């Protein structure tokens, strides 16, 4: 498979350099605030007494999301890694910058990873006394039937929902009202896309799905998630009719109704093609007597260099139409004229809320239980080994995720485990296993975002807490560590066994580890966990996904291993290998 050529520098510099470029190109509109460097803030957006509108999501969708930051639209955007949710710390930087004392509205696409990360940020904001609401954009008709609208993913419909909320906030509406209007816009907005060619993550350069030269995927998601069916490539008019039929049959606009229209290119589809789609779309609407109030044609929510397009319609009433027409000025969208906002009108009273507690301090180890072969130093070595094996498995994990998800799992895990390895290297030599686990959780969460960030970070935190009374781990404590990790994943993600997630590797791993405690020592426990995870991982191939990104696939997810279950197995396998190696050397 040939690699896609890309104009990048070092892979780890992609996001900082993307942000630097956007801000440098639009210095009159954008700035960066906060220690993470991932909050792009409107120069003249946030103001005292105004609801702060925060948007965000993974990178790779440019101009979304930071391109919608500016006067009259979003006050700040949290910028995640490519196709991965921003982390709670990054979202908090954006929210603190946007907070003018009237509360903050968080707006983002409905993806498991974003929901978990934004919810963790919202919990922290609320705890610090900032009123906060969230709205998840869910406009993609192809991603779930209308009865399960709440499960739909967000695609280009973000554009309309952000615009409406930004206008309402700019007009001085209170938080509950801005939220209600964002929900109203979300309910009125439906989209559907088609993909002709794949995109590739810059770190791997490999196309994240395969599609024949003569094929198209109807209903494709914004990260290359499979759509509802694959057809032979058809003429533009026929494709437009298919997408419009799906949208209009659900929207059911009456003759005389007004809509706003967005024909969005996914990254490598020419404007020639997009205008051809628009020409047909106009005929379809004319034939039904539906008027176009405003329309946009271009790249507004892309998927890196994916080929294809999406159509979004928002059904308007006078209120939504007025909010769409309200002036805004951002890099990606300008409407009307924004009267020069006095620079001095910015915020004065923003709460500079203290950030979460730093890395755990080493706890004095005196009163701790010493039985067990796994010392803190050996535990750290086991975790370093887990990082090495995850990094070695990167491409395999990303390939698995490319088939049923968005193709980032290997890269996400590599980023997270490199951060974990760095954090462990900086740990004081006498840090307890609980302290190490806290340090790992913070490093992983801050570096990763995505779904796996909150899931694995919560697992590490809970696992560490379960052994807080121990200096060393014996067989029983190791099993307790594993069981608490599983419980952390369950509490954070709320998936059940059989939903085709990493839970399906953790459950048999913990069950077999607990059995092994009766007869075996530490090594027997971790080897049992490893084998349980492997069996559970393999069994995910027979399951239909019901959680996370791949749940949208339904039966089409069958036959493929779940990437999170695979990374769980790799971690447990590495822990077993490291422990066996250390014991053999001793
Ligand atoms: P994203 O889906 O945000 O791109 P990753 O690709 O890093 O995140 O991770 C995907 C994996 O996360 C899935 O393979 C699955 O194992 C796991 N996952 C997703 N949602 C859940 C959930 N609710 N509970 C447990 N695991 C989940
Ligand atoms: Mg993924």
XYZ file of C-alpha atoms and ligand atoms in Angstrom:
614
model
C 0.000 0.000 0.000
C 1.525 3.329 -0.988
C 1.886 6.034 1.633
C 0.173 9.362 1.136
C 2.597 12.228 0.630
C 2.160 15.022 3.180
C 3.793 18.367 3.840
C 4.616 17.959 7.491
C 7.664 18.264 9.713
C 8.147 15.985 12.720
C 4.902 14.077 13.462
C 4.858 15.253 17.080
C 4.936 18.890 15.898
C 1.833 18.650 13.704
C -0.712 20.087 16.127
C 1.472 22.839 17.674
C 2.499 23.943 14.183
C -1.091 23.824 12.909
C -2.154 26.060 15.800
C 0.828 28.367 15.341
C -0.036 28.760 11.671
C -3.711 29.480 12.243
C -3.015 32.081 14.898
C -0.230 33.697 12.861
C -2.484 33.870 9.812
C -5.349 35.503 11.715
C -3.707 37.543 14.476
C -6.600 40.011 14.512
C -9.013 37.198 15.401
C -7.149 34.378 17.170
C -4.821 33.940 20.084
C -3.732 31.024 22.285
C -4.333 30.964 26.032
C -3.570 28.545 28.834
C -0.756 26.190 29.751
C -1.704 23.324 27.407
C -1.260 25.498 24.298
C -4.396 23.856 22.883
C -7.003 26.577 23.517
C -7.475 28.895 20.547
C -9.311 31.976 21.818
C -11.106 34.850 20.069
C -9.190 38.092 20.452
C -12.419 40.057 20.800
C -14.839 37.268 21.738
C -15.114 36.629 25.467
C -16.636 39.505 27.412
C -17.847 40.077 30.942
C -21.451 39.026 31.333
C -21.564 37.060 28.077
C -22.018 33.295 27.950
C -18.765 31.716 26.811
C -19.168 29.417 23.807
C -16.527 26.696 23.656
C -16.263 24.304 20.724
C -13.794 21.572 20.089
C -12.833 18.171 18.892
C -10.053 16.397 17.116
C -7.823 18.006 14.521
C -7.988 16.986 10.882
C -11.341 18.697 10.292
C -9.986 22.155 9.517
C -11.309 24.806 9.408
C -13.247 23.122 12.231
C -12.940 23.784 15.049
C -10.592 26.709 15.670
C -11.657 28.346 12.394
C -15.031 29.096 13.991
C -13.470 31.121 16.773
C -14.142 34.832 16.578
C -16.568 37.597 17.356
C -20.201 36.433 17.168
C -19.365 32.740 17.007
C -17.225 30.592 19.329
C -15.122 32.266 22.019
C -12.625 29.437 22.182
C -11.842 26.056 20.692
C -10.081 23.118 22.329
C -7.823 21.476 19.769
C -7.281 17.715 20.083
C -4.807 15.498 18.280
C -5.704 14.285 14.800
C -9.164 12.667 15.020
C -8.970 12.464 18.814
C -10.940 14.408 21.387
C -9.074 17.107 23.293
C -8.240 16.166 26.880
C -10.080 17.636 29.883
C -7.124 19.963 30.667
C -7.170 21.329 27.118
C -10.934 21.863 27.265
C -10.549 23.578 30.647
C -8.019 26.001 29.151
C -10.569 26.928 26.489
C -13.414 27.178 28.985
C -11.463 29.383 31.398
C -10.523 31.697 28.559
C -14.133 31.897 27.367
C -15.690 32.380 30.788
C -17.074 35.897 31.195
C -18.894 35.102 34.421
C -22.219 34.143 32.767
C -21.425 30.462 32.326
C -19.979 28.358 29.562
C -21.626 26.265 26.854
C -19.603 23.335 25.517
C -20.476 22.343 21.926
C -18.986 19.343 20.152
C -19.793 16.394 17.934
C -21.434 13.366 19.505
C -18.531 10.920 19.793
C -17.797 8.727 22.810
C -14.314 10.161 23.278
C -15.504 13.760 23.123
C -18.442 13.052 25.432
C -16.148 11.521 28.082
C -13.482 14.238 27.890
C -15.887 17.193 27.765
C -17.939 15.687 30.585
C -14.838 15.343 32.764
C -14.021 19.004 32.013
C -17.620 20.057 32.733
C -17.554 18.257 36.082
C -14.408 20.156 37.020
C -15.820 23.513 35.897
C -19.022 22.939 37.846
C -17.028 21.965 40.920
C -15.129 25.270 40.615
C -18.437 27.158 40.540
C -18.760 27.935 36.825
C -22.243 27.239 35.428
C -21.741 24.902 32.468
C -23.960 23.182 29.906
C -23.151 20.879 27.024
C -24.787 20.162 23.670
C -23.650 17.269 21.471
C -24.207 17.817 17.784
C -25.845 14.744 16.215
C -26.802 15.556 12.632
C -25.628 12.537 10.607
C -28.777 10.716 9.461
C -26.693 7.766 8.237
C -25.300 6.966 11.679
C -28.468 5.809 13.482
C -32.191 5.594 12.734
C -34.434 8.466 13.759
C -35.742 6.569 16.822
C -32.169 6.625 18.162
C -31.347 10.193 17.181
C -29.374 10.773 20.350
C -26.821 8.184 19.211
C -26.071 9.892 15.926
C -22.638 11.308 15.319
C -21.968 14.940 14.494
C -20.620 15.893 11.082
C -20.846 19.176 9.174
C -23.987 20.171 11.087
C -21.622 21.585 13.713
C -21.442 24.604 11.438
C -25.099 25.584 11.933
C -25.300 24.658 15.609
C -22.151 26.640 16.455
C -23.399 29.618 14.422
C -26.767 29.743 16.174
C -25.296 29.364 19.670
C -22.569 31.903 18.987
C -25.116 34.463 17.816
C -27.378 33.877 20.808
C -24.481 34.343 23.201
C -23.300 37.452 21.343
C -26.800 38.924 21.729
C -26.475 38.513 25.498
C -28.885 35.626 26.004
C -28.455 33.775 29.329
C -26.860 30.314 29.476
C -30.100 28.287 29.594
C -31.401 30.134 26.554
C -28.170 29.762 24.561
C -28.259 26.061 25.342
C -31.924 25.768 24.324
C -31.254 27.526 21.027
C -28.266 25.279 20.327
C -30.504 22.252 20.944
C -33.159 23.691 18.687
C -30.576 24.200 15.926
C -29.313 20.649 16.437
C -32.848 19.254 16.150
C -33.419 21.235 12.957
C -30.177 20.142 11.269
C -29.679 16.955 9.248
C -26.692 15.867 7.170
C -25.478 12.996 5.068
C -22.199 12.419 3.285
C -20.577 10.311 0.627
C -16.938 9.284 0.389
C -15.049 8.440 -2.777
C -11.587 7.994 -1.311
C -9.888 7.456 2.035
C -7.765 9.777 4.118
C -4.645 8.876 6.033
C -3.356 9.969 9.390
C -0.150 11.969 8.911
C 1.704 9.789 11.411
C 1.191 6.594 9.396
C 0.441 7.881 5.904
C -1.706 4.802 5.366
C -5.220 5.142 3.972
C -7.628 4.404 6.823
C -10.010 2.371 4.708
C -10.016 0.685 1.327
C -12.356 1.662 -1.435
C -12.324 0.535 -5.046
C -11.679 2.932 -7.918
C -15.274 2.573 -9.046
C -16.938 2.647 -5.620
C -18.432 5.155 -3.212
C -19.474 4.811 0.420
C -22.854 6.342 1.225
C -23.184 7.807 4.706
C -19.470 7.817 5.466
C -18.491 9.436 8.768
C -16.133 12.351 9.252
C -13.253 10.111 10.345
C -13.702 7.445 7.725
C -16.180 5.468 9.817
C -18.040 3.252 7.394
C -21.426 4.468 6.185
C -24.583 2.573 5.422
C -23.641 0.964 2.148
C -21.137 0.788 -0.631
C -22.346 1.422 -4.179
C -20.882 1.732 -7.621
C -19.850 5.344 -8.182
C -22.832 7.163 -9.654
C -23.256 10.517 -11.429
C -23.416 13.622 -9.213
C -27.147 14.134 -9.679
C -27.938 10.615 -8.584
C -25.692 10.952 -5.506
C -27.319 14.275 -4.630
C -30.754 12.714 -4.963
C -29.772 9.864 -2.632
C -28.440 12.196 0.057
C -31.348 14.649 -0.287
C -33.907 11.854 -0.149
C -32.486 10.592 3.156
C -32.475 14.101 4.629
C -35.804 15.338 3.278
C -37.792 12.205 4.054
C -36.929 12.695 7.712
C -37.068 16.501 7.802
C -40.346 16.523 5.860
C -40.360 20.248 5.120
C -43.621 21.676 3.835
C -44.002 23.685 0.671
C -43.025 27.283 1.448
C -40.577 26.330 4.193
C -37.113 27.852 4.346
C -33.832 26.028 4.830
C -30.166 26.897 5.125
C -27.832 24.728 3.091
C -24.221 23.637 3.447
C -22.498 21.618 0.738
C -19.259 20.618 2.392
C -16.124 19.190 0.817
C -14.282 16.540 2.831
C -10.774 17.654 1.847
C -9.892 16.682 -1.694
C -13.063 17.193 -3.667
C -13.009 20.144 -6.021
C -15.342 23.104 -5.847
C -16.381 22.165 -9.368
C -17.938 19.015 -7.969
C -19.426 20.741 -4.937
C -21.172 23.317 -7.146
C -22.490 20.537 -9.387
C -24.019 18.948 -6.279
C -25.470 22.305 -5.286
C -27.045 22.808 -8.713
C -28.953 19.555 -8.365
C -29.817 20.232 -4.742
C -31.407 23.529 -5.776
C -33.524 21.717 -8.387
C -34.677 19.219 -5.769
C -35.665 21.983 -3.339
C -37.316 24.069 -6.083
C -39.408 21.100 -7.126
C -40.716 20.826 -3.561
C -41.284 24.573 -3.205
C -38.675 24.963 -0.470
C -36.737 28.231 -0.333
C -33.035 28.562 0.425
C -32.485 31.318 2.979
C -28.685 31.128 2.937
C -26.190 28.700 1.468
C -22.525 27.867 1.784
C -20.418 25.732 -0.559
C -16.830 24.852 0.318
C -14.698 23.155 2.940
C -16.204 23.705 6.386
C -15.658 20.381 8.158
C -13.100 18.189 6.443
C -11.615 14.744 7.000
C -7.978 15.456 6.196
C -7.678 14.680 2.464
C -10.731 12.447 2.171
C -12.531 12.644 -1.167
C -16.242 13.199 -0.962
C -18.838 15.646 0.256
C -21.723 16.070 2.611
C -24.996 17.916 2.393
C -26.468 19.608 5.456
C -29.881 21.235 5.693
C -31.203 23.261 8.613
C -34.918 23.848 8.629
C -35.502 27.458 9.651
C -38.070 29.430 11.519
C -37.758 33.179 12.023
C -35.743 32.770 15.195
C -33.133 30.437 13.689
C -32.975 32.532 10.503
C -32.272 35.684 12.519
C -29.508 33.959 14.475
C -27.943 32.691 11.251
C -28.005 36.230 9.873
C -26.443 37.753 12.992
C -22.981 39.131 12.159
C -19.882 37.127 12.952
C -16.254 37.292 11.965
C -14.043 34.213 12.132
C -11.346 32.708 9.887
C -13.818 30.246 8.345
C -17.042 32.229 8.341
C -17.951 35.882 8.144
C -21.550 37.070 8.095
C -22.461 40.747 7.764
C -20.212 43.303 9.400
C -19.093 43.075 12.963
C -18.712 46.524 14.449
C -15.176 46.858 15.759
C -15.271 45.422 19.220
C -13.336 47.647 21.569
C -10.314 45.684 22.650
C -10.854 46.975 26.164
C -14.305 45.408 26.364
C -12.738 42.070 27.065
C -13.042 40.234 30.291
C -11.822 41.523 33.565
C -13.308 39.194 36.089
C -12.533 35.808 34.672
C -11.877 33.247 37.280
C -8.383 31.913 36.944
C -9.415 28.651 38.505
C -6.524 26.602 39.813
C -5.732 23.558 37.754
C -6.131 20.045 39.019
C -3.654 18.701 41.497
C -0.215 18.001 40.084
C 1.544 14.660 39.960
C 1.191 12.664 43.122
C 3.891 13.158 45.711
C 5.700 10.130 46.989
C 3.915 8.853 50.047
C 6.138 7.794 52.930
C 6.343 4.030 52.581
C 6.664 3.119 56.247
C 3.251 1.762 57.137
C 2.658 -0.053 53.896
C 2.287 -3.813 53.438
C 5.521 -5.264 52.153
C 4.513 -8.796 51.109
C 4.783 -9.512 47.421
C 7.250 -9.829 44.593
C 6.222 -6.716 42.691
C 8.132 -3.791 44.143
C 7.479 -0.228 42.975
C 10.657 -0.406 40.877
C 9.522 -3.657 39.262
C 6.054 -2.199 38.729
C 7.612 0.756 36.914
C 9.643 -1.635 34.775
C 6.462 -3.549 33.916
C 4.794 -0.305 32.847
C 7.818 0.766 30.794
C 7.599 -2.591 29.038
C 3.872 -2.048 28.409
C 4.761 1.258 26.763
C 7.431 -0.397 24.593
C 5.061 -3.138 23.434
C 2.218 -0.704 22.739
C 4.564 1.405 20.634
C 5.706 -1.728 18.783
C 2.052 -2.665 18.160
C 1.113 0.826 16.984
C 0.438 0.053 13.339
C -1.522 -3.107 14.119
C -3.740 -1.238 16.603
C -4.339 1.568 14.128
C -5.186 -0.923 11.391
C -7.758 -2.610 13.629
C -9.248 0.792 14.429
C -9.208 1.724 10.742
C -11.529 -1.173 9.980
C -14.241 -0.439 12.553
C -13.302 3.000 13.918
C -11.311 6.035 12.883
C -7.852 4.504 12.609
C -6.165 6.409 15.421
C -6.012 3.905 18.256
C -2.379 2.895 17.745
C -1.237 6.481 17.439
C -3.326 7.563 20.389
C -1.888 4.776 22.525
C 1.636 5.556 21.372
C 1.242 9.222 22.332
C -0.260 8.271 25.695
C 2.310 5.629 26.580
C 5.230 7.819 25.557
C 3.866 10.405 27.989
C 3.500 7.691 30.632
C 7.061 6.505 30.082
C 8.373 10.056 30.386
C 6.368 10.634 33.546
C 7.656 7.412 35.110
C 11.235 8.373 34.322
C 10.709 11.598 36.236
C 9.106 9.873 39.208
C 10.956 9.961 42.539
C 12.639 6.598 43.141
C 10.655 5.959 46.325
C 7.231 6.650 44.818
C 4.608 4.052 45.713
C 2.713 2.007 43.177
C -0.357 4.126 43.893
C 1.687 7.271 43.248
C 2.970 5.802 39.968
C -0.576 5.004 38.896
C -1.728 8.577 39.590
C 1.232 9.908 37.663
C 0.453 7.568 34.750
C -3.235 8.553 34.717
C -2.473 12.264 34.573
C 0.181 11.881 31.891
C -2.041 9.635 29.786
C -5.140 11.824 30.044
C -3.342 15.088 29.346
C -1.576 13.619 26.316
C -4.393 11.656 24.761
C -8.000 12.767 24.862
C -9.843 10.338 22.507
C -11.914 7.579 24.168
C -8.955 5.720 25.450
C -7.665 8.740 27.442
C -10.445 8.847 30.044
C -10.898 5.057 29.965
C -7.291 4.055 30.636
C -6.655 7.044 32.918
C -9.607 6.084 35.101
C -8.379 2.472 35.068
C -4.896 3.492 36.301
C -6.344 5.769 38.989
C -8.722 3.159 40.365
C -6.162 0.382 40.131
C -3.652 2.466 42.090
C -6.225 3.390 44.717
C -7.044 -0.294 45.214
C -3.457 -0.966 46.360
C -2.917 2.252 48.323
C -2.094 0.273 51.468
C 0.753 -1.614 49.796
C 4.396 -1.131 49.152
C 4.727 -4.339 47.089
C 2.068 -6.346 45.325
C 1.499 -10.015 45.991
C -0.770 -12.241 43.915
C -3.946 -11.101 45.643
C -3.047 -7.425 45.405
C -2.201 -7.786 41.728
C -5.607 -9.345 41.098
C -7.212 -6.495 43.062
C -5.250 -3.994 40.969
C -6.619 -5.613 37.779
C -10.186 -5.789 39.094
C -10.138 -2.109 40.031
C -8.811 -1.180 36.595
C -11.746 -3.016 35.020
C -14.184 -1.257 37.335
C -12.675 2.093 36.360
C -13.211 1.397 32.655
C -16.773 0.277 33.365
C -17.632 3.339 35.442
C -16.167 5.752 32.934
C -17.475 4.220 29.698
C -20.638 2.492 30.948
C -20.197 -0.327 28.465
C -21.439 -3.812 29.283
C -19.695 -7.091 28.532
C -20.568 -8.066 24.965
C -20.689 -4.473 23.682
C -17.418 -5.129 21.810
C -15.089 -2.850 23.749
C -11.957 -3.214 25.823
C -14.266 -4.431 28.618
C -14.495 -7.726 26.767
C -10.760 -8.233 27.238
C -10.692 -6.955 30.822
C -13.562 -9.122 32.110
C -12.019 -12.533 31.319
C -8.582 -11.188 32.276
C -9.809 -10.306 35.759
C -11.841 -13.499 36.127
C -8.863 -15.718 35.297
C -6.506 -13.629 37.452
C -8.823 -14.065 40.426
C -8.952 -17.828 39.847
C -5.169 -17.964 39.671
C -4.768 -16.292 43.063
C -5.965 -19.481 44.783
C -3.035 -21.535 43.580
C -0.458 -19.269 42.010
C 1.975 -16.483 42.670
C 2.198 -13.041 41.010
C 3.467 -14.393 37.684
C 0.670 -16.960 37.454
C -1.865 -14.177 38.089
C -0.609 -11.818 35.404
C -0.152 -14.681 32.914
C -3.722 -15.771 33.581
C -4.863 -12.181 33.018
C -2.889 -12.050 29.793
C -4.457 -15.263 28.505
C -7.929 -14.158 29.550
C -7.464 -10.872 27.717
C -6.270 -12.682 24.620
C -9.293 -14.971 24.586
C -11.616 -12.033 25.238
C -9.980 -9.978 22.532
C -10.326 -12.763 19.974
C -13.958 -13.256 20.925
C -14.723 -9.609 20.164
C -14.472 -10.536 16.488
C -17.813 -12.345 16.795
C -19.531 -9.434 18.527
C -21.559 -6.580 17.131
C -20.348 -3.218 18.442
C -22.771 -1.412 20.719
C -20.486 1.269 22.219
C -18.024 3.833 20.975
C -17.430 4.893 17.425
C -17.958 1.468 15.853
C -21.437 1.048 17.345
C -22.681 2.942 14.272
C -21.626 -0.022 12.141
C -23.967 -2.564 13.653
C -23.564 -5.952 12.002
C -20.777 -4.670 9.775
C -18.498 -4.542 12.808
C -18.627 -8.362 13.026
C -15.557 -10.303 11.991
C -13.114 -7.726 13.338
C -11.271 -7.536 16.643
C -11.941 -4.497 18.826
C -8.841 -2.260 18.941
C -9.246 -1.332 22.618
C -9.495 -5.010 23.559
C -6.311 -5.547 21.566
C -4.423 -2.781 23.370
C -5.584 -4.185 26.712
C -4.113 -7.557 25.777
C -0.829 -5.953 24.659
C -0.501 -4.164 28.014
C -1.210 -7.254 30.118
C 1.058 -9.371 27.923
C 3.892 -6.883 28.393
C 3.375 -6.852 32.166
C 3.638 -10.657 32.201
C 6.735 -10.670 30.003
C 8.456 -8.057 32.151
C 7.648 -9.900 35.372
C 8.795 -13.248 33.957
C 12.006 -11.649 32.717
C 12.750 -10.019 36.063
C 12.124 -13.256 37.956
C 14.281 -15.271 35.564
C 17.108 -12.760 35.978
C 16.866 -12.838 39.759
P -11.729 6.912 19.653
O -12.884 5.967 19.494
O -12.087 8.149 20.373
O -10.994 7.139 18.383
P -9.644 5.086 20.417
O -9.549 4.717 18.988
O -8.387 5.488 21.096
O -10.716 6.184 20.665
O -10.227 3.858 21.238
C -11.244 3.052 20.719
C -11.535 1.950 21.717
O -12.105 2.496 22.903
C -12.534 0.945 21.238
O -11.917 -0.051 20.479
C -13.114 0.379 22.531
O -12.377 -0.720 23.006
C -12.913 1.495 23.511
N -14.174 2.108 23.904
C -14.890 3.031 23.252
N -15.974 3.365 23.959
C -15.932 2.626 25.102
C -16.769 2.524 26.263
N -17.868 3.258 26.375
N -16.388 1.677 27.242
C -15.272 0.922 27.131
N -14.457 0.984 26.064
C -14.788 1.813 25.064
Mg -10.202 5.544 17.306
